[in-house]
């Protein structure tokens, strides 16, 4: 059964730092991997979607990489800002017959001014 | 703008009551999903539907029911059999093509009073 793990569970950094969030998954048979952002009490906002055949995707200050064979993805945030404070969730679209999205528990990021 | 609308934003349930959470999408997506989110846990799949008039149980379907009579709508009923319904409920949709990502609604917070 696919399992997704995110490390660390929480992270606090000063404004301006570059940072990396980690995501690992146990079964490399995936369709894609999606990074989301969740603000307190809100829904999920999709940040980046990486297909299984891709190595990375970029959007503004965000860069996500995917190493399917080792079951790892990283989300790199450049020049962090207080507005980046949120919980970041990693999810893989499982390669099984149902193809459902399976989530990690998230990394809670706090960027201090 | 295309998106997913969940209502109400907050819902209070008395012991022994059934309550229904609404989810509507105008993205023309075939598949729709219901997730439950509890503090410290990842998102857990309750039910999903890949086509109208068909749906499948997820990992935690006990105490819940759904219907899919229209492509745009996927309501979730939390029945009195669900012993611990207090949680944040998220609805999502996706295209049938598994290369596409998921889009989420803004969530409904259900509290037992």
Short mmCIF file of C-alpha atoms in Angstrom, two decimals:
data_model
loop_
_atom_site.label_atom_id
_atom_site.label_comp_id
_atom_site.label_asym_id
_atom_site.label_seq_id
_atom_site.Cartn_x
_atom_site.Cartn_y
_atom_site.Cartn_z
CA UNK A 1 0.00 0.00 0.00
CA UNK A 2 1.35 3.42 -1.01
CA UNK A 3 2.52 5.59 1.87
CA UNK A 4 3.67 9.21 1.67
CA UNK A 5 5.93 10.78 4.28
CA UNK A 6 6.85 14.44 4.69
CA UNK A 7 9.84 15.65 6.65
CA UNK A 8 10.08 17.83 8.65
CA UNK A 9 6.61 18.09 10.21
CA UNK A 10 7.29 21.74 11.06
CA UNK A 11 9.86 24.30 10.00
CA UNK A 12 10.58 27.84 11.13
CA UNK A 13 12.91 30.07 9.13
CA UNK A 14 13.77 33.78 8.99
CA UNK A 15 12.53 35.77 6.05
CA UNK A 16 14.75 35.64 2.97
CA UNK A 17 16.06 32.12 3.46
CA UNK A 18 15.92 29.48 0.77
CA UNK A 19 14.38 26.27 2.03
CA UNK A 20 13.61 22.69 1.01
CA UNK A 21 10.64 20.55 1.96
CA UNK A 22 10.94 16.80 1.53
CA UNK A 23 8.45 14.17 0.45
CA UNK A 24 8.99 10.42 0.07
CA UNK A 25 6.71 7.66 -1.19
CA UNK A 26 7.01 3.89 -0.95
CA UNK A 27 5.80 2.74 -4.37
CA UNK A 28 7.36 4.28 -7.47
CA UNK A 29 4.37 3.30 -9.64
CA UNK A 30 2.71 6.72 -9.72
CA UNK A 31 0.99 8.81 -12.40
CA UNK A 32 2.11 12.13 -10.96
CA UNK A 33 2.94 14.06 -7.81
CA UNK A 34 1.22 17.24 -6.69
CA UNK A 35 2.29 19.86 -4.14
CA UNK A 36 -0.42 21.84 -2.37
CA UNK A 37 -0.55 24.75 0.03
CA UNK A 38 -3.13 24.98 2.81
CA UNK A 39 -3.75 28.07 4.92
CA UNK A 40 -5.44 27.61 8.33
CA UNK A 41 -9.12 26.72 7.96
CA UNK A 42 -8.94 26.83 4.17
CA UNK A 43 -9.00 24.40 1.28
CA UNK A 44 -6.01 23.18 -0.71
CA UNK A 45 -4.38 25.29 -3.40
CA UNK A 46 -2.41 23.40 -6.03
CA UNK A 47 1.15 24.72 -6.42
CA UNK A 48 2.86 22.33 -8.81
CA UNK A 49 2.02 19.11 -10.65
CA UNK A 50 4.86 16.86 -11.83
CA UNK A 51 4.14 13.99 -14.20
CA UNK A 52 5.91 10.69 -13.59
CA UNK A 53 8.01 11.25 -16.73
CA UNK A 54 9.21 14.69 -15.60
CA UNK A 55 12.10 15.62 -13.36
CA UNK A 56 11.01 19.06 -12.18
CA UNK A 57 8.50 21.87 -12.46
CA UNK A 58 8.90 25.55 -11.68
CA UNK A 59 6.48 28.32 -10.81
CA UNK A 60 7.87 31.65 -9.71
CA UNK A 61 9.94 31.13 -6.54
CA UNK A 62 8.88 27.48 -6.30
CA UNK A 63 10.69 24.52 -7.83
CA UNK A 64 9.63 20.93 -7.35
CA UNK A 65 11.75 17.94 -8.30
CA UNK A 66 10.83 14.30 -8.69
CA UNK A 67 13.05 11.22 -8.50
CA UNK A 68 10.55 8.46 -9.10
CA UNK A 69 13.02 5.60 -8.88
CA UNK A 70 14.08 6.58 -5.36
CA UNK A 71 10.58 7.63 -4.31
CA UNK A 72 11.47 11.23 -3.48
CA UNK A 73 10.34 14.75 -4.25
CA UNK A 74 11.51 18.10 -2.94
CA UNK A 75 9.85 21.50 -2.95
CA UNK A 76 12.36 24.34 -3.04
CA UNK A 77 11.19 27.80 -2.00
CA UNK A 78 13.53 30.64 -2.84
CA UNK A 79 13.79 33.87 -0.87
CA UNK A 80 11.04 32.94 1.60
CA UNK A 81 8.50 35.58 2.69
CA UNK A 82 6.11 35.74 5.68
CA UNK A 83 3.26 35.20 3.20
CA UNK A 84 4.69 31.75 2.47
CA UNK A 85 3.69 30.63 5.98
CA UNK A 86 1.26 27.75 5.55
CA UNK A 87 1.10 23.96 5.57
CA UNK A 88 2.53 22.31 2.46
CA UNK A 89 1.12 18.96 1.42
CA UNK A 90 2.61 16.43 -0.95
CA UNK A 91 0.38 13.90 -2.71
CA UNK A 92 0.98 11.14 -5.24
CA UNK A 93 -1.55 9.87 -7.74
CA UNK A 94 -1.26 6.15 -7.14
CA UNK A 95 -0.54 3.90 -10.10
CA UNK A 96 -3.02 1.26 -8.94
CA UNK A 97 -6.32 0.52 -10.62
CA UNK A 98 -8.14 3.33 -8.79
CA UNK A 99 -5.52 6.01 -9.35
CA UNK A 100 -6.49 8.00 -6.27
CA UNK A 101 -4.48 10.77 -4.63
CA UNK A 102 -2.60 9.74 -1.47
CA UNK A 103 -1.39 12.44 0.89
CA UNK A 104 1.43 12.99 3.33
CA UNK A 105 0.65 14.69 6.64
CA UNK A 106 2.25 17.96 5.58
CA UNK A 107 4.99 20.34 6.64
CA UNK A 108 3.91 23.41 8.60
CA UNK A 109 6.11 26.33 7.52
CA UNK A 110 6.53 29.52 9.48
CA UNK A 111 8.54 32.37 7.93
CA UNK A 112 9.40 35.02 10.49
CA UNK A 113 9.91 38.68 9.52
CA UNK B 1 -14.41 31.25 -13.08
CA UNK B 2 -14.37 27.48 -12.93
CA UNK B 3 -14.05 25.85 -9.56
CA UNK B 4 -15.54 23.82 -6.76
CA UNK B 5 -18.08 25.24 -4.33
CA UNK B 6 -18.61 23.65 -0.94
CA UNK B 7 -21.42 24.69 1.37
CA UNK B 8 -21.97 25.48 4.10
CA UNK B 9 -18.61 26.70 5.37
CA UNK B 10 -19.55 25.78 8.96
CA UNK B 11 -22.07 23.15 10.04
CA UNK B 12 -23.23 22.05 13.47
CA UNK B 13 -24.77 18.66 14.10
CA UNK B 14 -26.69 17.45 17.10
CA UNK B 15 -26.26 13.92 18.35
CA UNK B 16 -28.32 11.46 16.27
CA UNK B 17 -28.81 13.82 13.33
CA UNK B 18 -27.93 13.25 9.69
CA UNK B 19 -26.39 16.23 7.90
CA UNK B 20 -25.56 16.75 4.23
CA UNK B 21 -22.56 18.62 2.88
CA UNK B 22 -22.84 20.09 -0.60
CA UNK B 23 -20.17 19.99 -3.31
CA UNK B 24 -20.69 21.47 -6.79
CA UNK B 25 -18.15 21.84 -9.60
CA UNK B 26 -18.29 23.62 -12.96
CA UNK B 27 -15.00 22.26 -14.27
CA UNK B 28 -16.65 19.52 -16.33
CA UNK B 29 -14.63 16.96 -14.40
CA UNK B 30 -15.73 13.34 -14.43
CA UNK B 31 -14.31 12.32 -11.05
CA UNK B 32 -15.19 13.72 -7.64
CA UNK B 33 -13.88 12.91 -4.17
CA UNK B 34 -14.57 13.49 -0.48
CA UNK B 35 -11.75 13.69 2.04
CA UNK B 36 -11.75 14.11 5.79
CA UNK B 37 -8.99 16.06 7.56
CA UNK B 38 -8.24 15.78 11.29
CA UNK B 39 -5.47 17.60 13.19
CA UNK B 40 -2.18 15.73 12.97
CA UNK B 41 -3.45 13.35 10.31
CA UNK B 42 -3.25 13.45 6.59
CA UNK B 43 -6.28 13.68 4.34
CA UNK B 44 -8.25 10.44 4.32
CA UNK B 45 -10.48 9.39 1.43
CA UNK B 46 -14.15 8.81 2.32
CA UNK B 47 -15.86 8.19 -1.04
CA UNK B 48 -15.12 8.83 -4.68
CA UNK B 49 -17.02 8.76 -7.95
CA UNK B 50 -15.48 8.44 -11.39
CA UNK B 51 -18.73 8.68 -13.33
CA UNK B 52 -22.35 9.68 -12.81
CA UNK B 53 -24.48 7.12 -10.95
CA UNK B 54 -21.44 5.24 -9.72
CA UNK B 55 -19.29 5.65 -6.60
CA UNK B 56 -16.87 3.64 -4.49
CA UNK B 57 -15.90 3.52 -0.84
CA UNK B 58 -12.63 4.99 0.23
CA UNK B 59 -10.59 4.18 3.31
CA UNK B 60 -13.06 5.49 5.92
CA UNK B 61 -16.55 5.16 4.41
CA UNK B 62 -18.34 3.84 7.51
CA UNK B 63 -20.98 6.27 8.74
CA UNK B 64 -21.08 8.23 5.47
CA UNK B 65 -23.16 8.05 2.29
CA UNK B 66 -23.02 9.79 -1.09
CA UNK B 67 -24.93 10.11 -4.34
CA UNK B 68 -23.87 11.14 -7.84
CA UNK B 69 -27.00 11.91 -9.83
CA UNK B 70 -25.43 14.77 -11.78
CA UNK B 71 -21.93 15.27 -13.10
CA UNK B 72 -21.65 18.60 -11.31
CA UNK B 73 -22.76 17.49 -7.85
CA UNK B 74 -21.48 15.03 -5.24
CA UNK B 75 -23.19 15.56 -1.86
CA UNK B 76 -21.93 13.80 1.27
CA UNK B 77 -24.27 12.76 4.08
CA UNK B 78 -22.79 12.27 7.54
CA UNK B 79 -25.12 9.83 9.25
CA UNK B 80 -25.78 9.24 12.94
CA UNK B 81 -23.71 6.06 12.59
CA UNK B 82 -20.56 8.18 12.28
CA UNK B 83 -19.46 8.33 15.92
CA UNK B 84 -16.80 11.01 15.60
CA UNK B 85 -17.88 13.34 12.80
CA UNK B 86 -16.18 16.53 14.01
CA UNK B 87 -13.63 17.28 11.29
CA UNK B 88 -12.83 19.41 8.25
CA UNK B 89 -14.32 17.96 5.05
CA UNK B 90 -12.81 18.65 1.64
CA UNK B 91 -14.31 17.94 -1.76
CA UNK B 92 -12.16 17.60 -4.88
CA UNK B 93 -12.54 16.86 -8.57
CA UNK B 94 -10.31 15.76 -11.41
CA UNK B 95 -10.42 14.90 -15.07
CA UNK B 96 -10.80 11.23 -15.99
CA UNK B 97 -7.31 11.40 -17.53
CA UNK B 98 -5.01 10.52 -14.64
CA UNK B 99 -2.32 12.84 -15.94
CA UNK B 100 -4.33 15.74 -14.54
CA UNK B 101 -4.18 16.99 -10.99
CA UNK B 102 -6.92 17.50 -8.44
CA UNK B 103 -8.80 20.72 -7.70
CA UNK B 104 -10.12 21.24 -4.19
CA UNK B 105 -12.97 23.23 -2.68
CA UNK B 106 -12.67 25.51 0.33
CA UNK B 107 -13.97 22.94 2.81
CA UNK B 108 -16.76 22.52 5.37
CA UNK B 109 -16.03 22.40 9.08
CA UNK B 110 -18.48 20.10 10.86
CA UNK B 111 -18.85 20.25 14.63
CA UNK B 112 -20.97 18.05 16.85
CA UNK B 113 -22.81 20.02 19.54
#
